[in-house]
Coordinates of C-alpha atoms in Angstrom, one line a residue:
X205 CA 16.0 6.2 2.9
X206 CA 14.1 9.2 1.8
X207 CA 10.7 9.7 0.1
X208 CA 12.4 9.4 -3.5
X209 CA 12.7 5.4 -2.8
X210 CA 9.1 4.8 -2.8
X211 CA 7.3 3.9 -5.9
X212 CA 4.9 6.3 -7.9
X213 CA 1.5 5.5 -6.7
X214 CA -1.5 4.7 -8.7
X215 CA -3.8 7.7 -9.9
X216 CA -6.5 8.4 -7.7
X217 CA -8.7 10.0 -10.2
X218 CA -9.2 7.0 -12.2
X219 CA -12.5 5.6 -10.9
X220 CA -13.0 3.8 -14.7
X221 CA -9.8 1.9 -14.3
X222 CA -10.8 1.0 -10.7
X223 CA -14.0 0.0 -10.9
X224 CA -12.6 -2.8 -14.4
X225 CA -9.7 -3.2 -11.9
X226 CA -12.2 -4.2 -9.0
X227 CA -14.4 -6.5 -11.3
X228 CA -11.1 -8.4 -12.8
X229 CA -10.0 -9.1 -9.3
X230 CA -13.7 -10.8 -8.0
X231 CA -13.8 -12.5 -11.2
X232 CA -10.2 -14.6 -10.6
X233 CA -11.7 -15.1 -7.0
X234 CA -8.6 -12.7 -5.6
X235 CA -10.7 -12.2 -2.6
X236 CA -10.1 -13.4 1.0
X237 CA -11.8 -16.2 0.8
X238 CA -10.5 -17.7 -2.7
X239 CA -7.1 -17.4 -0.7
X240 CA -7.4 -19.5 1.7
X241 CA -9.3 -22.1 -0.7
X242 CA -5.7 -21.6 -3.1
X243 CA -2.9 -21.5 0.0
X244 CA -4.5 -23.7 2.5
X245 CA -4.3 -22.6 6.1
X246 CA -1.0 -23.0 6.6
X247 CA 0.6 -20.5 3.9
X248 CA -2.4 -18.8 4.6
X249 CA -1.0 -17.7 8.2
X250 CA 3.0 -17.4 7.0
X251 CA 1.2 -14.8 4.7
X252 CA -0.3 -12.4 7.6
X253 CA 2.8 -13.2 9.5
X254 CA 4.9 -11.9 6.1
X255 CA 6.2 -14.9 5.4
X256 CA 5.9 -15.9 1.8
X257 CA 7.9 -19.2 1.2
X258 CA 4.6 -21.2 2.0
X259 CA 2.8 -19.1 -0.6
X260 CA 5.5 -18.8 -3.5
X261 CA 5.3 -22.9 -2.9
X262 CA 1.1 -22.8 -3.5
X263 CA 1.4 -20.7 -6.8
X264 CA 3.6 -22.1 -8.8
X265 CA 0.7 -22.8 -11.5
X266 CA -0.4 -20.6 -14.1
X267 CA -4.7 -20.0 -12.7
X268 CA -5.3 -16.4 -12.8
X269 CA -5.4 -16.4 -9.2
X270 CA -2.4 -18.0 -8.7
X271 CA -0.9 -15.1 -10.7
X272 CA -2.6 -12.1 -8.8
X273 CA -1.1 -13.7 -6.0
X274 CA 2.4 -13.7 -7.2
X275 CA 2.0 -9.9 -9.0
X276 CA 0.1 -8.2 -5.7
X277 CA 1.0 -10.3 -2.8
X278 CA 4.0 -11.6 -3.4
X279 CA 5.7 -8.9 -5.5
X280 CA 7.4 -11.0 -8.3
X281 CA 6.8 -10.2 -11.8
X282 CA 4.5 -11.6 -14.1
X283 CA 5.0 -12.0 -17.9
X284 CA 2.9 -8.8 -19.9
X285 CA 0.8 -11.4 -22.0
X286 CA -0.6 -13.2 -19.7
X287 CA -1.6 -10.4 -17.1
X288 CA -3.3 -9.2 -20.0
X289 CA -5.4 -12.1 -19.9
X290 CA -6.5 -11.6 -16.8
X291 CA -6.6 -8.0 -16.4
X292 CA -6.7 -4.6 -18.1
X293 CA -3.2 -4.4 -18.3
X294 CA -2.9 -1.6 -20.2
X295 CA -5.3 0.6 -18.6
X296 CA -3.2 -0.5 -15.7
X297 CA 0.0 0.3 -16.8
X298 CA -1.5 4.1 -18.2
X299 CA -3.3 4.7 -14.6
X300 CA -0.1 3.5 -12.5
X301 CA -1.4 0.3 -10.8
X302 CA 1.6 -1.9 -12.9
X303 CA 4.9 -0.5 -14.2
X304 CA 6.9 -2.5 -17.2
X305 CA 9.8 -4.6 -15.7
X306 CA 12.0 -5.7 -18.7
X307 CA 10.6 -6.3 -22.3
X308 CA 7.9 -8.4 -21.6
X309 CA 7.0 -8.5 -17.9
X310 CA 5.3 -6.6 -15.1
X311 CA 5.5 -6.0 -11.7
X312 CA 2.7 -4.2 -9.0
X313 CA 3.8 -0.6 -8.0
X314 CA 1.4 -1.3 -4.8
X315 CA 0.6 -4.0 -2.6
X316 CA -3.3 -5.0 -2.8
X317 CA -4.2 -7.5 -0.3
X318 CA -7.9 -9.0 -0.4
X319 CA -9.9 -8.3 3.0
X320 CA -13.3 -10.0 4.6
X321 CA -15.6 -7.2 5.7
X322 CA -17.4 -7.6 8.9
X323 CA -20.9 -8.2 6.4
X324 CA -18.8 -10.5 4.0
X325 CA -17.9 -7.5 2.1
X326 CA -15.0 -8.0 -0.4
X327 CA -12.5 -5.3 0.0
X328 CA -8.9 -4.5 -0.6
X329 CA -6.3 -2.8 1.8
X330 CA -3.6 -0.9 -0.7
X331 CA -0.2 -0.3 1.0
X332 CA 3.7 0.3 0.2
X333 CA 5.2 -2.3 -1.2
X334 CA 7.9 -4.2 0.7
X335 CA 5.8 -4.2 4.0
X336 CA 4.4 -7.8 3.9
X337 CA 7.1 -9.4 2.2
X338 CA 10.6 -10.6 3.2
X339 CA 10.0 -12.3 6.6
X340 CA 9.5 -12.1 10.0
X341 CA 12.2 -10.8 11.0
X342 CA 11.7 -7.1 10.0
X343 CA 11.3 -5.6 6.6
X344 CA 14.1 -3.2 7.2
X345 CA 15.2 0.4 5.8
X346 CA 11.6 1.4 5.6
X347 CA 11.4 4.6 3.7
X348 CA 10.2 7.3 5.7
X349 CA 6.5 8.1 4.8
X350 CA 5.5 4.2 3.6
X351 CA 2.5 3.3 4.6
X352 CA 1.7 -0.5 5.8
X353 CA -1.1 -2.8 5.1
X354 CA -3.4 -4.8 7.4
X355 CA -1.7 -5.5 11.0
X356 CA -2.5 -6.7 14.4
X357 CA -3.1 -3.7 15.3
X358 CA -5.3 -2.1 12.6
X359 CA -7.8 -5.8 12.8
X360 CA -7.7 -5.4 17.1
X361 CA -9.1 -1.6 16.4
X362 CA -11.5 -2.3 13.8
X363 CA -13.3 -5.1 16.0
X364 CA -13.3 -3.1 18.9
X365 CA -15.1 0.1 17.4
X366 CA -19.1 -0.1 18.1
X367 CA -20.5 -0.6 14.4
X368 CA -24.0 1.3 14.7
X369 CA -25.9 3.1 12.4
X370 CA -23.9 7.0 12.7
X371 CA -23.9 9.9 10.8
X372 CA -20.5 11.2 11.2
X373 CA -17.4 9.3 11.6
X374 CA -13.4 10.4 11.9
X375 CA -10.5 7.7 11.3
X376 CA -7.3 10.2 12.9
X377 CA -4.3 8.6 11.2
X378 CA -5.6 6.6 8.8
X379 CA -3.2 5.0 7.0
X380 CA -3.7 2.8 4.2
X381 CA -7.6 3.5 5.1
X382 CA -8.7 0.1 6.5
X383 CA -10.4 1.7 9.9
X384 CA -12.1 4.4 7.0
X385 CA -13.3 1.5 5.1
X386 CA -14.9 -0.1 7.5
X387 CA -16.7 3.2 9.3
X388 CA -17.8 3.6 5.6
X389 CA -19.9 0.8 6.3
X390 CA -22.1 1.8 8.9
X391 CA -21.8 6.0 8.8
X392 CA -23.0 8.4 6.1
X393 CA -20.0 10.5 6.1
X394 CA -16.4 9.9 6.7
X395 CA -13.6 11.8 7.6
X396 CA -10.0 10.5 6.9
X397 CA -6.8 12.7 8.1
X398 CA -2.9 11.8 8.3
X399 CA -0.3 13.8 8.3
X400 CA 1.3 12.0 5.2
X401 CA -0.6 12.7 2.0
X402 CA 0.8 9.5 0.7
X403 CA -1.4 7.7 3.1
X404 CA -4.4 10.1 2.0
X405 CA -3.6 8.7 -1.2
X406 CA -3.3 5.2 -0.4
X407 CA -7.1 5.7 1.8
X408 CA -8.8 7.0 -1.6
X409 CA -7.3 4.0 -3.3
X410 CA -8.6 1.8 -0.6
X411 CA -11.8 2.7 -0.9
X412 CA -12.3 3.0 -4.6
X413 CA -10.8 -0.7 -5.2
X414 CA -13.3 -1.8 -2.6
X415 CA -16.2 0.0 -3.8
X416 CA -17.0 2.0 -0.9
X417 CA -18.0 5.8 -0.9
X418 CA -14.9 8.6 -1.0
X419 CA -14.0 10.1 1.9
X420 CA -12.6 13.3 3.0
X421 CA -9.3 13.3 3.5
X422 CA -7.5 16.1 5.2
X423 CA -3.7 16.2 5.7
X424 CA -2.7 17.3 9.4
X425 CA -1.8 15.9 12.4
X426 CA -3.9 15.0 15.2
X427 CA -7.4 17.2 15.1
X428 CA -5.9 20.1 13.4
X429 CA -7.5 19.9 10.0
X430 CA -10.5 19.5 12.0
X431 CA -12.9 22.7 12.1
X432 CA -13.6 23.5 16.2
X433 CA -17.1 23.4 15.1
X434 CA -17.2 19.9 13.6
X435 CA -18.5 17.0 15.7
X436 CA -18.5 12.8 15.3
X437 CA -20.4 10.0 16.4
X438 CA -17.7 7.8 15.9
X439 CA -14.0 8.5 16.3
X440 CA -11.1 5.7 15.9
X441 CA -7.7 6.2 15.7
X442 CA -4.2 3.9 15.6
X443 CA -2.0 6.7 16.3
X444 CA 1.8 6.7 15.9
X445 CA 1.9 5.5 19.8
X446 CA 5.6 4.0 19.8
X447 CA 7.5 6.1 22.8
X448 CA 11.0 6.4 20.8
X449 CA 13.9 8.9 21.6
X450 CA 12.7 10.8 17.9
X451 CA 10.5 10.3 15.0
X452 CA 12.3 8.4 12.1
X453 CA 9.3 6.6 11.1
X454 CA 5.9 8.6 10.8
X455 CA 3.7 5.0 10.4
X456 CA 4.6 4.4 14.5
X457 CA 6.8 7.5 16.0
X458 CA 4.5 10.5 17.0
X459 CA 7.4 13.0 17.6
X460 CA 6.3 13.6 21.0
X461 CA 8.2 13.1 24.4
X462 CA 6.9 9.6 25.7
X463 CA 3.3 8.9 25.7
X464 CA 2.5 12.8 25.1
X465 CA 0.9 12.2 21.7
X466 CA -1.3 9.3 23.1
X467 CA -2.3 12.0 26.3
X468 CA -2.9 14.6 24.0
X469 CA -5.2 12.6 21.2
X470 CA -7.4 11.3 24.6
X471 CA -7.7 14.6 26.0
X472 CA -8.8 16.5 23.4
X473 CA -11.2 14.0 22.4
X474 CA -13.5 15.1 24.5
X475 CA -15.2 18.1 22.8
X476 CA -15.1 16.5 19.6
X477 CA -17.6 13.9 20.6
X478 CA -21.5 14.1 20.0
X479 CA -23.4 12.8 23.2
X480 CA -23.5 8.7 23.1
X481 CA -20.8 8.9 20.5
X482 CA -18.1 6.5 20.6
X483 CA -14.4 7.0 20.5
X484 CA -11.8 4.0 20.1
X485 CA -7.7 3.8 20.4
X486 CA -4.9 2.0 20.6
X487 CA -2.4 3.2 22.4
X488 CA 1.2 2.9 24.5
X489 CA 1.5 4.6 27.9
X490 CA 4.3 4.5 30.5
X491 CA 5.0 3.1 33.2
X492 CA 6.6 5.3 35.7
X493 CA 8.6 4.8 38.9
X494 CA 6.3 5.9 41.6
X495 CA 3.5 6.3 39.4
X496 CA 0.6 3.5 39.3
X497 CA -0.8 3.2 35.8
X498 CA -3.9 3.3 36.1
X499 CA -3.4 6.7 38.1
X500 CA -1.7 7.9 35.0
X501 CA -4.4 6.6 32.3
X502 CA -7.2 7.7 34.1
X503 CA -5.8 11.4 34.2
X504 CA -5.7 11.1 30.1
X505 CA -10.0 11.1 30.5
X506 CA -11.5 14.2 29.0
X507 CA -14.6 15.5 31.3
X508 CA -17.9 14.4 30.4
X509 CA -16.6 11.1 28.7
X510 CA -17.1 7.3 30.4
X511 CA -14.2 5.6 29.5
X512 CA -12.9 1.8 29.9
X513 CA -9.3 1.7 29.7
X514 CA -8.0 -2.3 29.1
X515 CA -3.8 -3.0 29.6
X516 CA -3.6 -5.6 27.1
X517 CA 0.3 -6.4 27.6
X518 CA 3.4 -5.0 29.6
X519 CA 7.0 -4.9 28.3
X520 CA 9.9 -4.0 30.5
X521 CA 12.3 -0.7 28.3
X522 CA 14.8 -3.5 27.0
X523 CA 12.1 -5.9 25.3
X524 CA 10.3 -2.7 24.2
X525 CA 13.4 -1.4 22.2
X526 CA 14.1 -4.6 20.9
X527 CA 10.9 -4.8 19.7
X528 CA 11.0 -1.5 17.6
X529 CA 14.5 -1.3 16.5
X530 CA 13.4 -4.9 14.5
X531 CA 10.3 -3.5 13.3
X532 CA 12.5 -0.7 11.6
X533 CA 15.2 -3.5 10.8
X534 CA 18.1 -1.8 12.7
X535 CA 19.5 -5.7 14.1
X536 CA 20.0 -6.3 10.2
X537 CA 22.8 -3.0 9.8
X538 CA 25.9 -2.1 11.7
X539 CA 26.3 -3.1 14.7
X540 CA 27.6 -0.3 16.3
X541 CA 24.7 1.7 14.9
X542 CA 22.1 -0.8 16.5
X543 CA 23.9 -0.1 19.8
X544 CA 24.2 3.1 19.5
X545 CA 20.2 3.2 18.6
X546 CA 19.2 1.0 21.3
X547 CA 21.7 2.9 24.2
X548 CA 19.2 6.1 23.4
X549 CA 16.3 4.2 23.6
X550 CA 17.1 3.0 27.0
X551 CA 18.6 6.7 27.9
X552 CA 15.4 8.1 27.1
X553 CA 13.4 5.8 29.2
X554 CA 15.9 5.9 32.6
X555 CA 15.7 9.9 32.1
X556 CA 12.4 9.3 32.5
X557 CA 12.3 7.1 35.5
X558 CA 9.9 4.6 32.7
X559 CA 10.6 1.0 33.6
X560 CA 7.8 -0.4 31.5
X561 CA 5.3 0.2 28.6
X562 CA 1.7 -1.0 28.3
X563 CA 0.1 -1.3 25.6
X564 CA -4.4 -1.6 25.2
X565 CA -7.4 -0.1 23.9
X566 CA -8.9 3.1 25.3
X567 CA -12.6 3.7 24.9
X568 CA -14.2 6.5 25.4
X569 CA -17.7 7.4 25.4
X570 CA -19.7 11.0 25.4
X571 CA -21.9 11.1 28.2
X572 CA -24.3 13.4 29.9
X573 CA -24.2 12.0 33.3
X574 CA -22.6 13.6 36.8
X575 CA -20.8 11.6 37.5
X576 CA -18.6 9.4 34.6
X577 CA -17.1 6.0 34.8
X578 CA -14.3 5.0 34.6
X579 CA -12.3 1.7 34.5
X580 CA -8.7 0.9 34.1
X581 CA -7.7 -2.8 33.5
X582 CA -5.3 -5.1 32.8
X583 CA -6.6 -8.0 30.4
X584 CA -4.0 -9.6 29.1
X585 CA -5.8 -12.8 28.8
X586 CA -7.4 -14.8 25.3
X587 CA -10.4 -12.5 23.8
X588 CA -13.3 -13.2 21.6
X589 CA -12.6 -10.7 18.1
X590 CA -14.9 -9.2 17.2
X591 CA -15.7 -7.3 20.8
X592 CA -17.7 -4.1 19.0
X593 CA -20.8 -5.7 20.8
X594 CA -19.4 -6.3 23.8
X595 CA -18.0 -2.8 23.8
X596 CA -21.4 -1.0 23.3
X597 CA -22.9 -3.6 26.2
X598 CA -20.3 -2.7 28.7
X599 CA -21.2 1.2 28.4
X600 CA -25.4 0.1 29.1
X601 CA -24.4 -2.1 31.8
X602 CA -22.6 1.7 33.4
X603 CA -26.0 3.4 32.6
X604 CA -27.9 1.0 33.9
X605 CA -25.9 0.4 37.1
X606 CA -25.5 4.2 37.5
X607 CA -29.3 4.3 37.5
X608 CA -29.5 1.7 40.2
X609 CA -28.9 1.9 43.9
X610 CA -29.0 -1.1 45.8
X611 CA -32.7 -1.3 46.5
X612 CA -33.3 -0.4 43.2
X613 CA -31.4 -3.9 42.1
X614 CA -33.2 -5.9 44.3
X615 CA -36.4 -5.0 42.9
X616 CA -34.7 -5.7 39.5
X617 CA -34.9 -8.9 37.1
X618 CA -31.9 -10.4 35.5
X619 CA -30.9 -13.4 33.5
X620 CA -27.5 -15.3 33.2
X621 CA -25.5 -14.3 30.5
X622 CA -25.0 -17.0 27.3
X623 CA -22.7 -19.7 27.7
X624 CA -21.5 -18.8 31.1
X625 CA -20.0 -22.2 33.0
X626 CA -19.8 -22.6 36.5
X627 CA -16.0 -24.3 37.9
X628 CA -15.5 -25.5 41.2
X629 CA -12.1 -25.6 42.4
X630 CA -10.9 -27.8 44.9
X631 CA -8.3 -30.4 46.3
X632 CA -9.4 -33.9 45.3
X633 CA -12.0 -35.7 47.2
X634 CA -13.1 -32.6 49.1
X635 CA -16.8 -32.3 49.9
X636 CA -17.2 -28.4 49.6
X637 CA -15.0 -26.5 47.0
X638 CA -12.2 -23.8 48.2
X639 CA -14.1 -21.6 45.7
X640 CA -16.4 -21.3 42.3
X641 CA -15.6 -19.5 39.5
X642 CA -18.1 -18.5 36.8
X643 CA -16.1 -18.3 33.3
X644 CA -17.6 -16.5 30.5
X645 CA -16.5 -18.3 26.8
X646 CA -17.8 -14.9 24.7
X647 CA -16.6 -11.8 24.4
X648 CA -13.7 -10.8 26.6
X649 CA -13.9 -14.8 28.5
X650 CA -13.8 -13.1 32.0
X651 CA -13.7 -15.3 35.0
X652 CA -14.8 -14.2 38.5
X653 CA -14.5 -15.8 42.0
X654 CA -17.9 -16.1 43.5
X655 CA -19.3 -17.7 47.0
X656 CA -21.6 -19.7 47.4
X657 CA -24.8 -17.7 47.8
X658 CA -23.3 -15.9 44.6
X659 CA -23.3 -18.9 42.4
X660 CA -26.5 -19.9 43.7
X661 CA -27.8 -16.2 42.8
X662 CA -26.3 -16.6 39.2
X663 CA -28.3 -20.1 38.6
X664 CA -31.3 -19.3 39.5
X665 CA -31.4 -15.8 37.4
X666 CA -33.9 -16.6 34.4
X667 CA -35.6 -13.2 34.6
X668 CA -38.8 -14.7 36.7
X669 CA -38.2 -13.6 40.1
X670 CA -36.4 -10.6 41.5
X671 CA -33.2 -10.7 43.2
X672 CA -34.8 -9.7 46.4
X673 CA -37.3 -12.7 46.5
X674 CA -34.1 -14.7 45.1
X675 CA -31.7 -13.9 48.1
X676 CA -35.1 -14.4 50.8
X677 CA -35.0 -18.1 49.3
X678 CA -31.5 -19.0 49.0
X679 CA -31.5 -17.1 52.9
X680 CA -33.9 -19.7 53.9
X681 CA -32.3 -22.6 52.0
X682 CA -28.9 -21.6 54.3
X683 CA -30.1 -20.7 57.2
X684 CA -29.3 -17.3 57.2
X685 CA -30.8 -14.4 58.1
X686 CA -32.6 -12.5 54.9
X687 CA -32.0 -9.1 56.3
X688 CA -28.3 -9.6 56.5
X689 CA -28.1 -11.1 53.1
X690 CA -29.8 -8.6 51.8
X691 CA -27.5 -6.1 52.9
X692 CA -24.4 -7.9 51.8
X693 CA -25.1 -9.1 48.2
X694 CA -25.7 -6.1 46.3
X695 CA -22.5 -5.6 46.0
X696 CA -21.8 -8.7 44.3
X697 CA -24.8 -8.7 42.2
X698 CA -23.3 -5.6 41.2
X699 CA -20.1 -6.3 40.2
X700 CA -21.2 -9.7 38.2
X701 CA -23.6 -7.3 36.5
X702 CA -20.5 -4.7 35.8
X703 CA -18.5 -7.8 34.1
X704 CA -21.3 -8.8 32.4
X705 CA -22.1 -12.1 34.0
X706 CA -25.6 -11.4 34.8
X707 CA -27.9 -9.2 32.0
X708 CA -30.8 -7.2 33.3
X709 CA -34.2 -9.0 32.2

């Protein structure tokens, strides 16, 4: 399918039309919320899993948001009349946002889909049409420079990114806009590139329908339309990561060998960051006969960046290429052609020596220290969305640790984290535990094995005494000598300090 097959877009010098477009669409409630009031839960989540039976069911009325619904969402047309009732349907129809479909009906010539901002912002996320509809089993055929909507992926990156006050942000591959959107909320300027100007095009839609300020939007790939001069506080990016034998789809395949283009956007992050500024990815990396990981991802870290590298989940090369060739829709044609499609997958990989492929975040942050951090992962357990403030917190708990030897933290103060439970595991009837855990239910819900004198340490933190003085008491409480104690614990104090257990006071 070529570029001919998608539909003419909107105009994106039309900000009269968007703005009555924008006010027509709050007042039938077509926002997130006055979804889920209309669907219920239920249809709600078939939707965002593009499943639309549930929803075609809850719509079958004749309220004007039950008709939004059908004409945006759901991609069925409307009768002319009675759009016209509900929105400027003929400034519409002249700007682009609705085409004619027989003598008396229209249809959407994009997909709008109502989106909750982290402030309770109503916005909307323009995209392709056909890329939330149809099922779950793979749209199919996409056309080669579509752009999709709100994912997984694009929510996981947007609650990761740390949302402080910045000055200058950069979304690299942005899409249909919705990581520009939201930096648009929290930086004076924002930069927006992609290597399809049909996505630049989609972003400026994006942004207009949601009322937030234009952005500049550069075509290129990568940081080439990016002057060597220009710097960011605030850099996210969900690259084109899939590691495919080609690039037949430029929303996921990079057109570089592997995990080359993800190597390549970490490494030359480095320069392009201001000092304290924040950089966030999503990313696919190989694993390699031979070759641990972590080895591999921590090689990706530009100098003079701390970085916290997190595996979220590992596929083995057959589940992988299963994985795409549905996204694109290929189990759904010839079967000789899927074969053939999924024999150079695995070709690619065994040439290779690749036996997996993780997938995660990558973080990276500017730093002026000597010596920079960095830790490498695997998570793949239940998280807390959004983790933006957990993000930021991890990189002062490294500046704060960095700044502390051990005798420097047992002059310190600290205080247990929130909502931080102790478990003690054991066989039935035992007196004494085989070990305590301490479980955090925030944030990234870590758990970490702890001893005795280390749950007793963690209890007793409310910030009044130092963590000397505590360790002399619990020494004399055990019988042990304080010296030795002393000498033994930082470690630990250290570690539930790193994993955010224990907060300095």
């Amino acid at each position: 399918m070529s570029n001919a097959s998608l539909s003419p877009l909107p105009a994106a010098d039309r900000p009269d039309v968007t703005a009555r477009l924008r006010d027509a669409l709050l007042g039938a409630s077509f926002t997130a919320d006055g979804l889920l009031e209309l669907l219920g839960a239920p249809a709600y989540a078939a939707l965002s899993r593009s499943e639309t039976v549930p929803a075609l069911r809850a719509t079958r009325g004749d309220t004007p948001l039950e008709l939004l619904v059908r004409l945006f969402l759901l991609q069925q047309p409307v009768p002319h009349a009675r759009v016209a009732d509900v929105l400027p349907a003929d400034a519409c129809l002249e700007s682009g946002w609705l085409e004619h479909a027989g003598d008396d009906e229209v249809t959407a010539t994009v997909d709008v889909r109502p989106y909750g901002g982290p402030g309770g912002e109503d916005w909307f996320i323009v995209s392709d049409l056909g890329c939330a509809v149809g099922g779950a089993g793979g749209i199919g055929n996409h056309a080669e420079g579509v752009v999709l909507g709100v994912g997984g992926a694009s929510t996981t990156l947007a609650g990761l990114a740390v949302r402080t006050p910045v000055s200058a942000a950069l979304d690299l591959g942005t899409g249909s806009g919705i990581q520009a959107l939201h930096a648009a909320a929290h930086a004076t300027r924002v930069t927006a590139t992609d290597v399809n100007p049909r996505a630049l095009h989609i972003t400026a839609l994006t942004l207009a329908l949601s009322g937030a300020p234009a952005a500049d939007l550069r075509e290129g790939s990568l940081y080439e339309p990016v002057a060597d001069d220009e710097t960011y506080d605030l850099i996210v990016s969900n690259p084109p990561f899939v590691i495919s034998p080609g690039a037949r789809l430029t929303y996921r395949d990079g057109g570089m060998s592997g995990d080359d283009l993800c190597r390549t956007l970490v490494q030359q992050t480095g320069e392009r960051l201001n000092e304290g500024g924040f950089a966030h990815f999503l990313a696919n990396w190989q694993h390699v006969e031979g070759e641990d990981w972590t080895d591999r991802l921590r090689s990706w870290v530009p100098r003079g960046c701390d970085a916290w590298i997190v595996q979220r989940e590992v596929q083995d090369v057959t589940q992988y290429a299963e994985l795409w060739l549905r996204d694109a829709g290929d189990h759904r044609g010839d079967p000789a052609a899927y074969q053939a499609r999924y024999d150079a997958w695995l070709d690619e990989f065994e040439a290779r020596k690749v036996k997996a492929v993780g997938f995660g975040w990558i973080t990276l942050r500017r730093t002026g220290a000597a010596e920079p951090s960095v830790v490498a992962e695997e998570w793949p357990h239940p998280i807390e969305q959004p983790l933006g403030e957990t993000v930021r917190a991890h990189f002062d708990r490294v500046d704060y640790l960095r700044s502390h030897d051990d005798a420097a933290l047992l002059e310190a103060h600290f205080t247990l984290a929130g909502e931080v439970v102790q478990e003690q595991v054991g066989l039935p009837g035992a007196e004494d535990p085989e070990h305590v855990v301490l479980r955090q239910n925030r944030g990234m819900r870590r758990a970490t094995r702890v001893d005795t004198v280390g749950a007793g340490f963690a209890g007793v933190c409310d910030g009044t005494m130092s963590a000397g003085r505590i360790l002399d008491a619990i020494a004399q409480l055990v019988g042990e000598d304080p010296v030795a104690l002393r000498d033994r614990t930082p470690a630990q104090i250290r570690l539930l300090v790193e994993q955010g257990f224990l907060e300095p006071a």
